Structure formats: C-alpha cells, structure tokens
Tab-separated table of C-alpha atoms in Angstrom:
chain	number	residue	atom	x	y	z
A	1	MET	CA	8.040	-2.131	-2.947
A	2	GLN	CA	11.026	-0.725	-4.399
A	3	ILE	CA	14.019	-3.090	-5.076
A	4	ASP	CA	17.655	-1.834	-6.084
A	5	VAL	CA	18.874	-3.682	-9.214
A	6	SER	CA	22.049	-4.724	-7.285
A	7	THR	CA	23.142	-8.510	-6.685
A	8	LYS	CA	22.199	-7.743	-3.424
A	9	ASN	CA	18.984	-8.712	-4.558
A	10	MET	CA	19.633	-11.861	-6.753
A	11	ALA	CA	17.552	-14.088	-4.719
A	12	PHE	CA	14.473	-11.951	-6.093
A	13	LEU	CA	16.004	-10.992	-9.922
A	14	GLU	CA	16.235	-14.819	-9.966
A	15	CYS	CA	12.699	-15.440	-9.745
A	16	PHE	CA	11.931	-13.962	-12.889
A	17	SER	CA	14.944	-15.858	-14.919
A	18	SER	CA	12.769	-18.418	-15.510
A	19	GLU	CA	9.354	-19.145	-17.223
A	20	THR	CA	7.972	-21.604	-14.992
A	21	ARG	CA	8.082	-18.632	-12.290
A	22	VAL	CA	6.260	-16.833	-13.665
A	23	LYS	CA	3.622	-18.521	-15.225
A	24	MET	CA	3.167	-19.391	-11.126
A	25	ILE	CA	2.405	-15.805	-10.450
A	26	GLU	CA	0.162	-15.382	-13.339
A	27	LEU	CA	-1.960	-18.074	-11.629
A	28	LEU	CA	-1.582	-17.651	-8.437
A	29	SER	CA	-2.437	-13.015	-9.629
A	30	GLU	CA	-6.670	-14.899	-10.037
A	31	GLU	CA	-6.608	-16.789	-6.783
A	32	PRO	CA	-4.262	-18.829	-3.847
A	33	LEU	CA	-3.886	-22.660	-5.404
A	34	ASN	CA	-2.494	-26.002	-3.812
A	35	ILE	CA	0.646	-27.435	-4.555
A	36	LYS	CA	-1.264	-30.138	-6.501
A	37	GLN	CA	-3.272	-27.331	-8.576
A	38	LEU	CA	-0.519	-26.329	-9.467
A	39	SER	CA	1.462	-28.696	-11.433
A	40	GLN	CA	-1.329	-29.820	-13.190
A	41	ARG	CA	-1.665	-26.451	-14.725
A	42	LEU	CA	2.216	-25.619	-14.978
A	43	ASP	CA	2.403	-29.554	-16.229
A	44	ILE	CA	5.097	-30.162	-13.729
A	45	SER	CA	6.282	-32.310	-10.970
A	46	SER	CA	4.350	-31.686	-7.743
A	47	ALA	CA	8.122	-31.696	-6.642
A	48	ILE	CA	10.251	-28.928	-9.021
A	49	VAL	CA	6.111	-26.933	-8.359
A	50	THR	CA	7.678	-27.058	-4.115
A	51	LYS	CA	11.101	-25.807	-5.185
A	52	HIS	CA	9.846	-22.872	-7.409
A	53	VAL	CA	7.636	-22.184	-4.206
A	54	GLN	CA	10.467	-22.409	-1.729
A	55	LYS	CA	12.697	-19.469	-4.112
A	56	LEU	CA	9.432	-17.659	-5.093
A	57	GLU	CA	8.777	-17.345	-0.369
A	58	GLN	CA	12.089	-16.636	-0.085
A	59	ALA	CA	11.851	-13.693	-2.138
A	60	GLY	CA	8.710	-12.538	-0.362
A	61	ILE	CA	6.828	-12.397	-3.598
A	62	LEU	CA	4.488	-15.470	-2.247
A	63	ARG	CA	3.454	-17.072	0.851
A	64	ALA	CA	2.839	-21.047	1.977
A	65	GLU	CA	1.059	-21.592	3.963
A	66	ASN	CA	-0.447	-24.949	5.549
A	67	VAL	CA	-3.653	-25.817	5.724
A	68	THR	CA	-5.734	-28.548	7.332
A	69	GLY	CA	-8.617	-30.547	5.501
A	70	ILE	CA	-11.124	-32.940	4.907
A	71	ARG	CA	-8.346	-34.859	2.731
A	72	GLY	CA	-5.383	-33.647	5.152
A	73	THR	CA	-2.915	-31.556	4.762
A	74	GLN	CA	-2.191	-29.524	2.301
A	75	LYS	CA	-0.044	-26.407	1.584
A	76	ILE	CA	-1.882	-23.169	0.398
A	77	CYS	CA	0.029	-20.438	-2.017
A	78	TYR	CA	-0.732	-16.913	-2.076
A	79	LEU	CA	0.270	-14.245	-3.846
A	80	GLN	CA	2.017	-11.263	-1.400
A	81	MET	CA	3.768	-8.919	-3.461
A	82	ASP	CA	1.265	-7.073	-5.807
A	83	GLN	CA	3.583	-4.730	-7.441
A	84	ALA	CA	7.861	-3.949	-7.315
A	85	VAL	CA	9.551	-0.607	-8.530
A	86	LEU	CA	13.616	-1.625	-10.032
A	87	GLN	CA	15.522	1.083	-9.303
A	88	PHE	CA	18.060	0.469	-11.826
A	89	ARG	CA	20.558	4.057	-10.909
A	90	ALA	CA	22.239	3.229	-7.271
A	91	LYS	CA	21.516	5.948	-4.872
A	92	LYS	CA	24.686	7.763	-4.149
A	93	ALA	CA	25.890	9.031	-1.144
A	94	HIS	CA	24.018	12.685	-1.046
A	95	GLU	CA	20.281	10.748	-2.236
A	96	LEU	CA	20.432	8.336	1.095
A	97	PRO	CA	17.155	10.417	3.483
A	98	THR	CA	17.658	12.916	5.314
A	99	THR	CA	14.218	12.179	7.892
A	100	SER	CA	11.782	9.001	8.021
A	101	ILE	CA	8.846	8.921	9.180
A	102	ALA	CA	5.599	6.455	9.960
A	103	ILE	CA	2.891	8.253	10.500
A	104	PRO	CA	-0.147	5.642	11.850
A	105	VAL	CA	-3.027	6.329	9.090
A	106	GLY	CA	-5.934	6.708	12.667
A	107	GLN	CA	-2.725	10.431	13.677
A	108	TYR	CA	-4.574	12.301	10.786
A	109	ALA	CA	-5.706	16.069	11.882
A	110	ALA	CA	-8.953	16.933	9.425
A	111	TYR	CA	-11.502	14.667	8.287
A	112	ASP	CA	-15.234	15.071	6.112
A	113	VAL	CA	-15.565	11.502	5.413
A	114	GLN	CA	-19.595	9.827	4.857
A	115	PRO	CA	-20.357	6.466	4.884
A	116	THR	CA	-19.337	3.393	3.827
A	117	CYS	CA	-16.866	4.326	7.092
A	118	GLY	CA	-15.360	2.613	10.467
A	119	LEU	CA	-12.312	2.911	11.777
A	120	ALA	CA	-10.792	0.046	13.470
A	121	SER	CA	-7.228	-0.668	16.134
A	122	ALA	CA	-5.959	-4.287	15.225
A	123	SER	CA	-8.343	-5.424	18.070
A	124	GLN	CA	-11.520	-4.362	17.747
A	125	LEU	CA	-13.310	-1.946	16.019
A	126	ILE	CA	-13.357	2.045	17.057
A	127	GLY	CA	-16.629	2.644	17.395
A	128	VAL	CA	-19.577	2.187	15.659
A	129	LEU	CA	-20.245	1.711	11.363
A	130	ASP	CA	-20.961	3.986	9.153
A	131	ASP	CA	-20.985	6.859	12.360
A	132	PRO	CA	-18.741	10.052	10.109
A	133	ARG	CA	-18.449	11.451	13.979
A	134	TYR	CA	-15.701	7.900	15.181
A	135	PHE	CA	-13.369	9.529	13.570
A	136	ALA	CA	-13.350	12.049	15.846
A	137	ASP	CA	-13.132	9.062	18.616
A	138	PRO	CA	-9.711	10.005	20.360
A	139	GLN	CA	-9.393	5.889	20.380
A	140	HIS	CA	-9.126	6.827	16.540
A	141	VAL	CA	-5.043	7.327	17.318
A	142	GLN	CA	-5.149	3.474	17.536
A	143	ALA	CA	-7.242	3.213	14.026
A	144	GLY	CA	-4.886	0.840	12.237
A	145	ILE	CA	-7.550	0.521	8.797
A	146	LEU	CA	-9.615	3.071	8.318
A	147	TRP	CA	-12.464	3.824	5.362
A	148	PHE	CA	-14.671	6.440	3.995
A	149	GLY	CA	-17.034	6.230	1.069
A	150	SER	CA	-16.228	10.212	0.011
A	151	GLY	CA	-14.587	12.369	1.605
A	152	TYR	CA	-10.834	13.093	2.534
A	153	VAL	CA	-8.601	12.563	5.217
A	154	GLU	CA	-5.780	14.951	5.791
A	155	TYR	CA	-2.353	14.056	8.023
A	156	ARG	CA	0.271	16.296	8.679
A	157	ILE	CA	3.526	15.598	8.563
A	158	PRO	CA	5.974	16.982	11.198
A	159	ASN	CA	9.551	18.423	8.913
A	160	PHE	CA	12.331	18.096	10.861
A	161	LEU	CA	15.076	19.766	8.090
A	162	HIS	CA	17.492	22.180	9.369
A	163	SER	CA	17.421	25.879	8.489
A	164	ASN	CA	20.147	25.747	6.139
A	165	GLN	CA	18.671	22.514	4.879
A	166	ARG	CA	16.808	22.831	1.672
A	167	LEU	CA	13.944	19.097	0.534
A	168	ARG	CA	15.290	18.390	-2.557
A	169	SER	CA	12.950	15.304	-2.695
A	170	LEU	CA	9.691	13.842	-0.410
A	171	GLU	CA	8.381	10.236	-0.655
A	172	ILE	CA	5.167	9.111	0.890
A	173	SER	CA	4.333	5.336	1.041
A	174	PHE	CA	1.059	4.107	2.232
A	175	GLU	CA	-0.965	1.179	1.432
A	176	ILE	CA	-4.774	1.749	-0.182
A	177	CYS	CA	-7.185	0.833	-1.843
A	178	SER	CA	-11.102	1.563	-2.771
A	179	GLU	CA	-14.166	1.318	-0.639
A	180	ALA	CA	-16.887	-0.839	-1.588
A	181	PRO	CA	-20.021	-1.740	1.022
A	182	GLY	CA	-17.887	-5.442	1.978
A	183	PHE	CA	-15.700	-6.057	-0.778
A	184	ASN	CA	-15.848	-5.413	-4.890
A	185	GLU	CA	-12.711	-6.325	-6.858
A	186	ASN	CA	-13.957	-4.098	-9.897
A	187	TRP	CA	-14.678	-0.852	-7.571
A	188	PRO	CA	-12.577	1.399	-9.076
A	189	SER	CA	-12.079	4.802	-7.518
A	190	ASP	CA	-10.521	8.373	-8.488
A	191	ILE	CA	-8.169	9.120	-5.573
A	192	SER	CA	-6.343	12.180	-5.433
A	193	PHE	CA	-4.549	13.754	-3.498
A	194	SER	CA	-3.739	17.212	-2.347
A	195	LEU	CA	0.514	19.001	-0.138
A	196	ASN	CA	-0.932	21.903	1.414
A	197	ASP	CA	-3.408	21.917	-0.089
A	198	LYS	CA	-1.832	21.873	-3.404
A	199	PRO	CA	-3.476	19.036	-5.406
A	200	VAL	CA	-0.720	16.273	-6.490
A	201	GLY	CA	-2.902	14.961	-8.604
A	202	MET	CA	-5.228	11.811	-9.172
A	203	TRP	CA	-5.407	7.948	-9.021
A	204	THR	CA	-8.068	5.064	-10.282
A	205	CYS	CA	-7.581	2.389	-8.586
A	206	PRO	CA	-9.299	-0.129	-9.930
A	207	GLY	CA	-10.258	-1.861	-7.303
A	208	ASP	CA	-12.081	-3.381	-3.279
A	209	PHE	CA	-9.138	-6.481	-3.266
A	210	GLY	CA	-10.456	-9.153	-0.393
A	211	LYS	CA	-10.994	-12.735	-2.351
A	212	GLN	CA	-7.178	-13.264	-0.850
A	213	ARG	CA	-7.181	-13.057	3.155
A	214	GLY	CA	-4.282	-9.957	3.947
A	215	VAL	CA	-0.600	-11.197	5.616
A	216	LEU	CA	-1.656	-8.929	8.185
A	217	THR	CA	-5.160	-9.177	8.483
A	218	PRO	CA	-5.984	-9.697	11.899
A	219	GLU	CA	-7.110	-13.079	12.820
A	220	TRP	CA	-11.849	-11.279	13.927
A	221	TRP	CA	-11.576	-9.861	11.167
A	222	GLY	CA	-13.796	-11.130	9.415
A	223	ALA	CA	-13.500	-12.803	5.818
A	224	GLY	CA	-16.155	-10.898	3.908
A	225	ASN	CA	-14.578	-7.614	4.456
A	226	THR	CA	-11.271	-5.182	2.369
A	227	GLN	CA	-8.083	-7.963	2.944
A	228	HIS	CA	-6.076	-5.494	1.603
A	229	GLY	CA	-4.900	-2.569	-1.082
A	230	LEU	CA	-1.798	-1.355	-3.053
A	231	LEU	CA	1.151	-0.315	-2.570
A	232	LYS	CA	1.434	2.909	-3.910
A	233	ILE	CA	4.872	5.347	-3.253
A	234	ILE	CA	4.173	9.423	-4.632
A	235	THR	CA	7.343	11.399	-4.967
A	236	VAL	CA	7.640	14.806	-5.981
A	237	ASN	CA	11.054	16.511	-6.453
A	238	SER	CA	12.411	18.904	-8.868
A	239	GLN	CA	10.817	17.166	-12.045
A	240	GLY	CA	7.130	17.171	-11.277
A	241	SER	CA	5.677	14.596	-9.692
A	242	PHE	CA	5.330	10.333	-9.761
A	243	LEU	CA	3.526	7.522	-9.264
A	244	ASP	CA	5.267	4.922	-8.511
A	245	GLY	CA	7.551	6.458	-10.845
A	246	THR	CA	4.938	7.232	-13.511
A	247	PRO	CA	4.394	10.336	-14.410
A	248	LEU	CA	1.564	11.548	-11.633
A	249	SER	CA	2.037	15.566	-12.315
A	250	SER	CA	3.768	18.590	-13.194
A	251	PHE	CA	4.209	19.881	-9.161
A	252	THR	CA	7.319	19.963	-7.790
A	253	THR	CA	8.702	21.082	-4.583
A	254	GLU	CA	9.262	24.427	-5.578
A	255	ASP	CA	5.271	24.244	-5.520
A	256	LEU	CA	5.243	22.938	-1.922
A	257	ALA	CA	7.719	25.767	-1.620
A	258	MET	CA	8.279	24.553	2.849
A	259	SER	CA	9.618	26.919	4.502
A	260	PHE	CA	11.830	25.843	7.783
A	261	SER	CA	9.695	23.881	10.366
A	262	GLN	CA	6.299	24.342	8.187
A	263	ASP	CA	4.429	21.039	8.526
A	264	ILE	CA	3.044	20.502	5.258
A	265	ARG	CA	-0.389	18.383	4.819
A	266	PHE	CA	-1.248	15.112	2.672
A	267	ARG	CA	-4.884	14.922	2.655
A	268	ILE	CA	-6.275	11.969	0.891
A	269	ALA	CA	-9.633	12.132	-0.972
A	270	SER	CA	-12.065	10.553	-2.728
A	271	PRO	CA	-14.495	13.683	-4.195
A	272	ALA	CA	-18.634	12.303	-4.503
A	273	THR	CA	-18.221	14.132	-7.067
A	274	ALA	CA	-15.479	12.519	-9.126
A	275	ASP	CA	-15.916	10.227	-12.785
A	276	ASN	CA	-15.827	7.111	-10.024
A	277	PRO	CA	-16.785	8.510	-6.820
A	278	GLY	CA	-14.930	4.735	-4.834
A	279	GLY	CA	-14.615	5.567	-1.848
A	280	VAL	CA	-10.617	4.934	0.204
A	281	THR	CA	-9.341	2.517	2.816
A	282	LEU	CA	-5.842	2.542	4.284
A	283	PHE	CA	-3.604	0.142	6.020
A	284	GLY	CA	-1.121	0.239	8.655
A	285	LYS	CA	1.381	-1.570	9.853
A	286	ALA	CA	-1.470	-4.352	11.372
A	287	PHE	CA	-3.365	-5.173	7.992
A	288	GLY	CA	-3.208	-5.192	4.814
A	289	ASN	CA	-0.535	-7.502	3.158
A	290	TYR	CA	2.054	-4.074	3.923
A	291	ALA	CA	4.007	-3.879	7.515
A	292	GLN	CA	3.560	-0.393	7.215
A	293	ASP	CA	2.015	2.915	7.974
A	294	ILE	CA	2.562	5.574	6.052
A	295	VAL	CA	5.700	6.049	5.593
A	296	VAL	CA	7.291	9.603	4.382
A	297	THR	CA	10.938	10.524	3.502
A	298	MET	CA	13.215	13.789	2.256
A	299	TYR	CA	15.920	13.979	0.985
A	300	ALA	CA	17.665	17.342	1.333
A	301	GLU	CA	19.217	19.604	-0.227
A	302	LYS	CA	23.541	18.999	0.729
C-alpha cells in the first residue's frame, strides 16, 4: 500500500508517534493477541491498550474481532497491513493516472503450471486439485485465488492510451505469496516477472502465509490453507523497474517499446530451475487481505 505523506493521512502517520503502538505492531506481527495479552506484555492497563487498538484500527493497520469462547467474549487483534510505502513527493497534475484497470486473477490469457495447483472462486473450488487441465476450464475467469508449484500465468493488459500519448510510467499491484502444500510461512520462492517476454526482475517471496486468517477469506475456505499474501507494486518508468520503490532492474518503459493499441503481456512465473522453486499463489479481491484484483495503472506524458 502506498501512503502519501500529507495531512490527509495524519490518522495513519500518527500511529508511529507512540512507542507503545509500534511495540503492539511488533507483537501482532508474530501472532494474534487479545487485549489482556497485549496489556500483560506491554505492562499497561487494558483501557490504555484499547485506546491504542482503536487508533491502529482506524488507520487500517490492524483489525479487532470479538470472539466468543469458554470464558466469555474477548477481543482478538490481528495485524491487517503487511507493509506500506511512504510517498514523500506529492504527485503533480501531470502525474495523475491516465488509465487504471483491474484484471481478475482468473482472467489469464496463457498458462503452464505444475502441481501443487488449483483455482477457487469466492464460493467453491474450480475443478479438481493438482490437475493443471482445470486451468483451461471456462470457469477459470471466476477464480478469486489460484496457485501452482511451478510454471507461469500470463495476463494481457489492454492499452487504452491514445495515439498521441506516450507511456511515462506503468504500475502493477497484486497480492501474492509462495505455494507450499497446505501452507508454510518459511517457504521462499523465486518469483520472476516479465513484460512482453522481456524480463523485468525476480523477487524472493519469504513464504506461504496461513497462520493468520485472511481478512477477506471466505468462510468455506479451510483454516489449513493459504490465507493471505503480500501486496506488491511493480513500477516501470524511464529510470528502471522497481518493486515497492526498491530497484528491481534496469528495464525501462523504452525497453517495453509499446506501440499504439498494443496489449502488454504480463507474466508471473516460478521457474522449476530457480534456486528457490517455491511456487506462486495469487489473490483476487475476494481472498487474502486486500480487496483488489491485479490493478494496472498507466501514466502518460502530457
């Protein structure tokens, strides 16, 4: 998630002015905790913990749920946000997006995958688990989550720029993690990205996350399955390619060599020959922690 450093986002930025709130985030990054547990570990009263929780919840950093147990109802706190990128330089008028579209994760145009693999819509599995043939099932466009042990999926990004416009910057954001049988939070995967068959870069995902239930996870989805990923943002401009603002490669918009009305082919792959062949899981707006599909934003020169 990208956060502009401005007075509009003071509710978020103020969360980090308190050492106690930062310690709470550190604790919740390890496991969900109730108010009493946070109070004991921080050595402060439950009333003060509740106030800090409310502030973090309002900022979208954590979520709190009332859960009924043997000893009555307790409020369980979960870390909701995995990361945030601070944007210090305000976007100028000419930097506003020219076009932005959302591509469902199931709307891939090409694939070549190997088990463990599968797809599911918001309400049910699509086809049979670990059978790559079902990636060709017509219902694949309804998928809200998909996963594969090795291989790739490729999406066609429509180009709606006018003939007199030149691409200045391309941003692609998506929720992603590794793919382990069941889940394994220590399961690194070397995931590569390419545009129009040209390599953009590789990123090593640390694991397949399943300890904490995803914010958007449907009720029917089992607790022993992958629950959420990490929100990643690929940016390609005249300076190179970046992942969450960190340099990824020297690939630029010039290298993309996009012409008028030409689609962009975006491939996400987990090569079986990689040092860490840990697979890929992609989340749509009905799964994981982020209510979005693959969001593509283009900025054009004015």
